């Protein structure tokens, strides 16, 4: 079964009483715009320039006050078994990978977290969220999948706050659907009060 969140809706991840929460998989998948036929040579030399490159990432805040980012930009891929207990699998620059992009959160360290803000941003391509049809699926052992559709499209901003995970009762997380758009990391940070210093990065 799966639970599809509405905007502003919050649910708690369930855990077995005597066990740790387990690994949480956060998957981003999206579609590519229909390519216009523009000739064989154009196809070889950049005819797919309208391809969308969505990047999955997160801001995290631990209870000890540590704050940071996990994302492909700047090669900040994180670590699953050491702080921040979050790792990004890789970087799908085309959207053609059927598995999309994945963040993994070590649920055994749920009590160490304060909050995690899941976001995506368009690294390359037009800010066409409607054609991208982005969807985030959160999976964890013993619980229903939680699905967040990026179902608001009227924005030219290139970054989208998708969901907020917050520590709940020290042993699990609540998950809230956000789907709010921003012009970049700084404005996203300012809205949610992370207070980090941002500089330009690259992949």
Backbone as CSV, one residue per row, in Angstrom:
resi,resn,N_x,N_y,N_z,CA_x,CA_y,CA_z,C_x,C_y,C_z
1,UNK,0.838,-1.199,0.000,0.000,0.000,0.000,0.871,1.245,0.000
2,UNK,0.246,2.377,-0.345,0.971,3.647,-0.373,0.057,4.750,0.151
3,UNK,0.668,5.729,0.780,-0.048,6.898,1.282,0.398,8.099,0.464
4,UNK,-0.549,8.767,-0.207,-0.223,9.946,-0.995,-0.550,11.189,-0.174
5,UNK,0.473,11.967,0.157,0.277,13.126,1.020,-0.329,14.302,0.262
6,UNK,-1.229,15.014,0.927,-1.720,16.302,0.459,-0.824,17.398,1.007
7,UNK,-0.842,18.554,0.367,0.005,19.657,0.812,-0.360,20.042,2.236
8,UNK,0.661,20.140,3.096,0.441,20.477,4.490,0.100,19.296,5.373
9,UNK,-0.159,18.128,4.768,-0.482,16.938,5.555,0.786,16.362,6.168
10,UNK,0.674,15.868,7.399,1.806,15.305,8.115,1.443,13.921,8.636
11,UNK,2.337,12.957,8.439,2.145,11.604,8.958,3.403,11.191,9.712
12,UNK,3.258,10.246,10.623,4.391,9.715,11.374,4.802,8.359,10.815
13,UNK,6.105,8.139,10.692,6.605,6.823,10.303,6.415,5.868,11.477
14,UNK,5.930,4.679,11.187,5.704,3.685,12.236,6.959,2.844,12.422
15,UNK,7.233,2.474,13.657,8.334,1.556,13.941,7.867,0.492,14.917
16,UNK,8.498,-0.661,14.807,8.207,-1.721,15.765,8.792,-1.340,17.117
17,UNK,8.075,-1.625,18.167,8.408,-1.121,19.492,9.827,-1.469,19.923
18,UNK,10.285,-2.661,19.604,11.575,-3.124,20.124,12.714,-2.985,19.118
19,UNK,12.468,-2.362,17.963,13.486,-2.295,16.922,13.731,-0.846,16.496
20,UNK,14.904,-0.609,15.927,15.197,0.687,15.333,14.349,0.869,14.078
21,UNK,14.235,2.104,13.645,13.379,2.413,12.498,13.843,1.733,11.218
22,UNK,15.143,1.575,11.028,15.665,0.986,9.789,15.989,2.046,8.759
23,UNK,16.510,1.606,7.628,16.925,2.550,6.594,15.727,3.140,5.869
24,UNK,15.753,4.447,5.696,14.701,5.158,4.975,15.242,5.513,3.593
25,UNK,14.527,5.111,2.541,14.913,5.402,1.170,13.993,6.492,0.631
26,UNK,14.596,7.574,0.158,13.839,8.680,-0.434,14.223,8.757,-1.904
27,UNK,13.287,8.440,-2.776,13.549,8.342,-4.209,12.873,9.482,-4.961
28,UNK,13.622,10.113,-5.869,13.075,11.126,-6.775,13.093,10.578,-8.194
29,UNK,11.951,10.635,-8.845,11.880,10.230,-10.243,11.143,11.306,-11.027
30,UNK,11.499,11.451,-12.301,10.860,12.466,-13.126,10.909,12.066,-14.593
31,UNK,10.130,12.794,-15.390,10.042,12.527,-16.824,10.798,13.606,-17.581
32,UNK,11.094,13.301,-18.843,11.731,14.277,-19.716,10.703,14.840,-20.694
33,UNK,10.860,16.108,-21.101,9.977,16.671,-22.126,10.096,15.889,-23.422
34,UNK,9.034,15.900,-24.193,9.078,15.264,-25.506,10.068,16.016,-26.382
35,UNK,11.008,15.269,-26.982,12.023,15.898,-27.822,11.448,16.229,-29.194
36,UNK,11.758,17.438,-29.688,11.361,17.806,-31.039,12.353,17.224,-32.033
37,UNK,11.829,16.672,-33.108,12.706,16.118,-34.130,13.374,17.268,-34.877
38,UNK,14.709,17.229,-34.902,15.420,18.347,-35.528,16.583,17.858,-36.373
39,UNK,16.493,16.632,-36.853,17.533,16.145,-37.733,18.549,15.271,-37.047
40,UNK,19.174,14.389,-37.814,20.116,13.412,-37.268,21.329,14.089,-36.646
41,UNK,21.928,15.037,-37.354,23.133,15.686,-36.843,22.833,16.519,-35.605
42,UNK,21.663,17.165,-35.598,21.284,17.946,-34.420,21.135,17.052,-33.209
43,UNK,20.626,15.848,-33.432,20.489,14.892,-32.332,21.833,14.474,-31.779
44,UNK,22.840,14.402,-32.669,24.170,14.007,-32.218,24.880,15.131,-31.475
45,UNK,24.596,16.360,-31.896,25.361,17.483,-31.355,24.478,18.443,-30.564
46,UNK,23.728,17.877,-29.612,23.038,18.747,-28.659,21.579,18.983,-28.938
47,UNK,20.941,18.163,-29.772,19.524,18.353,-30.054,18.657,18.150,-28.847
48,UNK,19.179,17.491,-27.787,18.394,17.250,-26.585,18.639,18.292,-25.512
49,UNK,18.928,19.529,-25.937,19.317,20.550,-24.974,18.187,20.947,-24.038
50,UNK,16.930,20.554,-24.363,15.835,20.897,-23.477,15.620,19.827,-22.415
51,UNK,16.579,18.902,-22.253,16.474,17.891,-21.210,16.521,18.549,-19.837
52,UNK,15.814,17.958,-18.885,15.748,18.479,-17.527,16.650,17.642,-16.632
53,UNK,17.506,18.317,-15.869,18.359,17.643,-14.892,17.912,18.063,-13.503
54,UNK,17.108,17.228,-12.865,16.684,17.476,-11.498,17.693,16.852,-10.539
55,UNK,18.054,17.579,-9.510,18.950,17.057,-8.481,18.197,16.938,-7.164
56,UNK,18.352,15.807,-6.507,17.758,15.571,-5.197,18.778,15.927,-4.124
57,UNK,18.328,16.543,-3.054,19.227,16.868,-1.955,18.446,17.143,-0.684
58,UNK,19.166,17.474,0.363,18.495,17.811,1.619,19.367,18.729,2.463
59,UNK,18.712,19.507,3.299,19.343,20.190,4.410,19.077,19.348,5.650
60,UNK,20.058,19.245,6.528,19.832,18.487,7.760,20.271,19.322,8.964
61,UNK,19.641,19.036,10.089,20.037,19.624,11.359,19.990,18.526,12.408
62,UNK,21.124,18.293,13.059,21.210,17.294,14.115,20.969,17.948,15.476
63,UNK,20.659,17.123,16.459,20.356,17.661,17.788,21.576,18.287,18.460
64,UNK,22.774,17.903,18.006,23.975,18.505,18.595,24.296,19.872,17.987
65,UNK,23.404,20.342,17.108,23.594,21.650,16.487,24.252,21.613,15.124
66,UNK,24.743,20.450,14.700,25.373,20.335,13.381,24.338,20.563,12.279
67,UNK,24.737,21.330,11.272,23.879,21.589,10.121,24.685,21.391,8.847
68,UNK,24.009,21.011,7.774,24.724,20.827,6.521,23.790,20.474,5.387
69,UNK,24.406,20.065,4.285,23.677,19.760,3.065,24.202,18.450,2.494
70,UNK,23.319,17.667,1.894,23.694,16.481,1.132,23.129,16.660,-0.266
71,UNK,24.020,16.721,-1.266,23.602,16.911,-2.655,24.798,16.653,-3.569
72,UNK,24.508,16.445,-4.861,25.592,16.219,-5.820,26.396,17.492,-6.057
73,UNK,25.729,18.641,-6.071,26.409,19.918,-6.265,27.405,20.133,-5.133
74,UNK,28.666,20.287,-5.474,29.713,20.415,-4.475,30.222,19.080,-3.965
75,UNK,29.742,17.980,-4.575,30.158,16.621,-4.188,29.946,16.346,-2.695
76,UNK,28.830,16.830,-2.177,28.487,16.610,-0.765,27.545,15.402,-0.667
77,UNK,28.113,14.204,-0.863,27.291,12.997,-0.958,26.952,12.387,0.405
78,UNK,27.536,12.891,1.480,27.169,12.451,2.813,27.717,11.085,3.177
79,UNK,27.222,10.533,4.291,27.635,9.219,4.788,26.479,8.600,5.555
80,UNK,26.286,7.295,5.376,25.169,6.612,6.024,25.517,6.164,7.436
81,UNK,26.771,5.821,7.683,27.152,5.226,8.967,27.968,6.157,9.860
82,UNK,28.144,7.397,9.424,28.781,8.437,10.224,27.994,9.716,9.980
83,UNK,28.094,10.706,10.880,27.350,11.940,10.649,27.577,12.469,9.245
84,UNK,26.523,12.854,8.501,25.176,13.157,9.004,24.193,11.986,8.966
85,UNK,24.650,10.764,8.722,23.787,9.584,8.650,22.790,9.669,7.492
86,UNK,23.186,10.397,6.451,22.404,10.540,5.220,23.374,10.405,4.058
87,UNK,22.993,9.673,3.017,23.864,9.512,1.863,23.060,9.595,0.576
88,UNK,23.634,10.272,-0.427,23.053,10.343,-1.765,23.720,9.289,-2.628
89,UNK,22.910,8.453,-3.287,23.457,7.346,-4.082,24.274,7.815,-5.270
90,UNK,23.772,8.807,-5.985,24.466,9.234,-7.201,23.746,10.396,-7.823
91,UNK,24.078,10.693,-9.073,23.540,11.860,-9.758,23.082,11.447,-11.144
92,UNK,21.748,11.388,-11.352,21.192,11.064,-12.667,20.990,12.365,-13.428
93,UNK,21.858,12.638,-14.396,21.799,13.928,-15.090,20.808,13.943,-16.245
94,UNK,20.126,12.827,-16.504,19.255,12.782,-17.671,17.798,12.515,-17.345
95,UNK,17.516,11.914,-16.196,16.168,11.473,-15.915,15.843,10.158,-16.592
96,UNK,16.814,9.596,-17.345,16.585,8.362,-18.080,16.755,7.129,-17.202
97,UNK,17.453,7.272,-16.076,17.635,6.161,-15.156,16.300,5.830,-14.514
98,UNK,15.802,4.634,-14.722,14.475,4.262,-14.219,14.411,4.286,-12.700
99,UNK,15.567,4.231,-12.047,15.587,4.254,-10.586,15.690,5.677,-10.029
100,UNK,15.871,6.685,-10.888,15.950,8.062,-10.438,17.131,8.302,-9.524
101,UNK,16.965,9.207,-8.560,17.997,9.506,-7.576,17.493,9.137,-6.186
102,UNK,18.417,8.690,-5.328,18.035,8.201,-4.003,18.848,8.840,-2.887
103,UNK,18.152,9.295,-1.854,18.753,9.639,-0.575,18.439,8.525,0.404
104,UNK,19.415,8.146,1.216,19.194,7.136,2.249,19.470,7.754,3.615
105,UNK,18.552,7.499,4.544,18.680,8.010,5.905,18.786,6.824,6.852
106,UNK,19.781,6.855,7.721,19.989,5.774,8.685,19.026,5.966,9.860
107,UNK,17.887,5.255,9.797,16.853,5.398,10.808,17.268,4.934,12.188
108,UNK,18.344,4.148,12.270,18.848,3.727,13.576,19.357,4.922,14.383
109,UNK,19.634,6.041,13.685,20.100,7.258,14.345,18.999,8.322,14.378
110,UNK,17.752,7.906,14.319,16.640,8.865,14.306,16.719,9.834,15.474
111,UNK,17.131,9.358,16.639,17.173,10.212,17.823,18.235,11.303,17.716
112,UNK,19.196,11.165,16.768,20.237,12.170,16.596,19.791,13.349,15.740
113,UNK,18.674,13.188,15.034,18.214,14.230,14.120,17.247,15.198,14.796
114,UNK,17.271,16.433,14.322,16.218,17.395,14.646,15.255,17.508,13.470
115,UNK,15.809,17.708,12.263,14.940,17.827,11.082,15.760,17.630,9.815
116,UNK,15.047,17.260,8.742,15.638,17.070,7.416,14.683,17.691,6.403
117,UNK,15.181,18.589,5.571,14.375,19.226,4.537,14.766,18.640,3.184
118,UNK,13.851,17.911,2.562,14.096,17.293,1.252,13.738,18.295,0.158
119,UNK,14.641,18.473,-0.803,14.369,19.406,-1.899,14.907,18.856,-3.202
120,UNK,14.500,19.486,-4.291,15.098,19.226,-5.595,15.305,20.557,-6.289
121,UNK,16.285,20.609,-7.175,16.477,21.822,-7.962,16.879,21.444,-9.380
122,UNK,16.560,22.334,-10.298,16.850,22.107,-11.714,18.246,22.640,-11.991
123,UNK,19.198,21.705,-12.165,20.580,22.094,-12.430,20.749,22.545,-13.875
124,UNK,20.079,21.850,-14.782,20.110,22.215,-16.205,18.713,22.033,-16.778
125,UNK,18.403,22.818,-17.807,17.107,22.723,-18.459,16.163,23.803,-17.947
126,UNK,15.069,23.977,-18.653,14.087,24.990,-18.295,13.354,24.606,-17.020
127,UNK,12.853,25.629,-16.322,12.086,25.378,-15.100,10.663,24.970,-15.465
128,UNK,10.561,23.803,-16.077,9.259,23.306,-16.526,8.841,22.151,-15.624
129,UNK,8.295,22.466,-14.475,7.936,21.443,-13.496,6.796,20.566,-13.986
130,UNK,5.913,21.131,-14.808,4.774,20.346,-15.281,5.233,19.200,-16.174
131,UNK,6.192,19.453,-17.053,6.687,18.377,-17.914,7.551,17.387,-17.144
132,UNK,8.228,17.866,-16.106,9.083,16.963,-15.327,8.261,15.921,-14.566
133,UNK,7.063,16.306,-14.121,6.184,15.362,-13.409,6.933,14.659,-12.263
134,UNK,7.619,15.441,-11.459,8.418,14.869,-10.379,7.569,14.187,-9.319
135,UNK,8.076,13.087,-8.799,7.412,12.377,-7.708,8.481,11.840,-6.758
136,UNK,8.247,12.026,-5.476,9.147,11.522,-4.442,8.435,10.419,-3.683
137,UNK,9.120,9.298,-3.523,8.569,8.159,-2.779,9.490,7.844,-1.608
138,UNK,8.927,7.791,-0.428,9.667,7.442,0.781,9.300,6.019,1.184
139,UNK,10.319,5.167,1.309,10.117,3.768,1.671,10.896,3.464,2.951
140,UNK,10.306,2.641,3.819,11.016,2.222,5.018,10.472,0.872,5.463
141,UNK,11.258,0.083,6.197,10.848,-1.277,6.545,9.570,-1.314,7.384
142,UNK,8.628,-2.147,6.948,7.424,-2.390,7.730,6.349,-1.336,7.622
143,UNK,6.555,-0.307,6.792,5.565,0.759,6.673,5.096,0.948,5.242
144,UNK,3.970,1.633,5.080,3.474,1.950,3.754,4.382,2.976,3.085
145,UNK,4.531,2.866,1.759,5.244,3.895,1.010,4.520,5.227,1.181
146,UNK,5.283,6.309,1.249,4.715,7.656,1.324,5.093,8.385,0.042
147,UNK,4.086,8.902,-0.666,4.295,9.492,-1.988,3.976,10.980,-1.940
148,UNK,4.901,11.773,-2.492,4.702,13.213,-2.615,4.816,13.575,-4.090
149,UNK,3.705,14.005,-4.687,3.724,14.468,-6.071,4.049,15.951,-6.101
150,UNK,4.940,16.331,-6.992,5.227,17.741,-7.218,4.163,18.270,-8.180
151,UNK,2.999,18.540,-7.617,1.803,18.778,-8.418,1.398,20.241,-8.482
152,UNK,2.349,21.149,-8.257,2.127,22.569,-8.498,3.155,23.010,-9.531
153,UNK,2.702,23.743,-10.529,3.557,23.981,-11.692,3.782,25.452,-12.016
154,UNK,3.068,26.355,-11.397,3.086,27.744,-11.830,4.246,28.531,-11.283
155,UNK,5.441,28.031,-11.453,6.606,28.739,-10.931,7.768,28.645,-11.912
156,UNK,8.474,29.765,-12.075,9.709,29.779,-12.863,10.943,29.600,-11.984
157,UNK,10.731,29.484,-10.668,11.849,29.247,-9.759,12.402,27.842,-9.958
158,UNK,13.705,27.673,-9.711,14.382,26.437,-10.069,14.567,25.473,-8.901
159,UNK,14.074,25.821,-7.721,14.241,24.963,-6.554,12.890,24.721,-5.901
160,UNK,12.686,23.485,-5.430,11.419,23.126,-4.797,11.682,22.407,-3.479
161,UNK,11.134,22.955,-2.384,11.120,22.251,-1.098,10.008,21.213,-1.162
162,UNK,10.366,19.948,-1.015,9.403,18.874,-1.231,8.744,18.416,0.063
163,UNK,9.544,18.105,1.066,9.001,17.548,2.303,9.926,17.844,3.473
164,UNK,9.346,17.905,4.659,10.105,18.084,5.885,9.955,16.847,6.761
165,UNK,11.091,16.267,7.166,11.099,15.195,8.153,11.559,15.801,9.477
166,UNK,10.802,15.571,10.539,11.163,16.089,11.851,11.182,14.960,12.866
167,UNK,12.109,15.056,13.803,12.210,14.057,14.860,10.890,13.972,15.615
168,UNK,10.453,12.750,15.864,9.205,12.533,16.585,9.447,11.498,17.687
169,UNK,9.236,11.906,18.912,9.370,11.007,20.072,10.748,10.349,20.134
170,UNK,11.754,11.003,19.571,13.154,10.560,19.619,13.478,9.312,18.809
171,UNK,12.498,8.566,18.347,12.786,7.275,17.721,12.286,7.153,16.288
172,UNK,11.574,8.160,15.788,11.053,8.089,14.437,10.916,9.504,13.885
173,UNK,10.247,9.645,12.735,10.091,10.933,12.085,8.635,11.190,11.738
174,UNK,8.262,12.459,11.727,7.048,12.880,11.036,7.457,13.359,9.646
175,UNK,6.540,13.245,8.688,6.800,13.669,7.310,5.679,14.601,6.877
176,UNK,6.050,15.791,6.395,5.062,16.773,5.936,5.342,17.151,4.490
177,UNK,4.292,17.177,3.667,4.431,17.623,2.283,4.484,19.144,2.238
178,UNK,5.488,19.695,1.532,5.651,21.139,1.398,5.305,21.614,-0.017
179,UNK,6.084,21.203,-1.013,5.982,21.644,-2.418,5.858,23.168,-2.492
180,UNK,6.964,23.831,-2.157,7.079,25.283,-2.244,8.326,25.622,-3.056
181,UNK,8.244,26.666,-3.863,9.297,26.976,-4.828,10.120,28.190,-4.394
182,UNK,11.427,28.121,-4.726,12.366,29.172,-4.344,13.349,29.404,-5.492
183,UNK,14.009,30.581,-5.456,14.940,30.889,-6.542,16.336,30.338,-6.295
184,UNK,16.562,29.705,-5.147,17.869,29.108,-4.890,18.023,28.692,-3.440
185,UNK,19.229,28.193,-3.125,19.507,27.676,-1.787,19.355,28.746,-0.701
186,UNK,19.793,29.964,-1.001,19.758,31.008,0.027,18.336,31.322,0.466
187,UNK,17.425,31.461,-0.497,16.047,31.793,-0.139,15.354,30.615,0.531
188,UNK,15.691,29.399,0.133,15.163,28.207,0.806,15.621,28.180,2.258
189,UNK,16.913,28.398,2.462,17.496,28.430,3.798,16.822,29.500,4.656
190,UNK,16.656,30.688,4.093,16.075,31.802,4.841,14.639,31.490,5.282
191,UNK,13.876,30.872,4.400,12.478,30.560,4.727,12.363,29.583,5.885
192,UNK,13.263,28.600,5.923,13.146,27.555,6.944,14.149,27.716,8.090
193,UNK,14.894,28.817,8.083,15.715,29.177,9.231,16.896,28.271,9.505
194,UNK,17.622,27.856,8.435,18.813,27.020,8.655,20.032,27.859,9.057
195,UNK,20.148,29.057,8.492,21.228,29.960,8.897,22.604,29.549,8.420
196,UNK,22.682,28.958,7.220,23.975,28.533,6.680,24.531,29.591,5.730
197,UNK,25.851,29.508,5.481,26.528,30.402,4.560,26.699,29.687,3.226
198,UNK,26.236,30.304,2.131,26.236,29.651,0.830,27.227,30.286,-0.115
199,UNK,27.950,29.440,-0.854,28.833,29.900,-1.927,28.507,29.083,-3.178
200,UNK,28.927,29.570,-4.332,28.661,28.877,-5.594,29.360,27.535,-5.622
201,UNK,28.671,26.523,-6.158,29.259,25.179,-6.259,29.107,24.645,-7.672
202,UNK,29.722,23.482,-7.912,29.627,22.852,-9.229,29.758,21.341,-9.064
203,UNK,29.385,20.609,-10.150,29.503,19.156,-10.155,30.678,18.757,-11.043
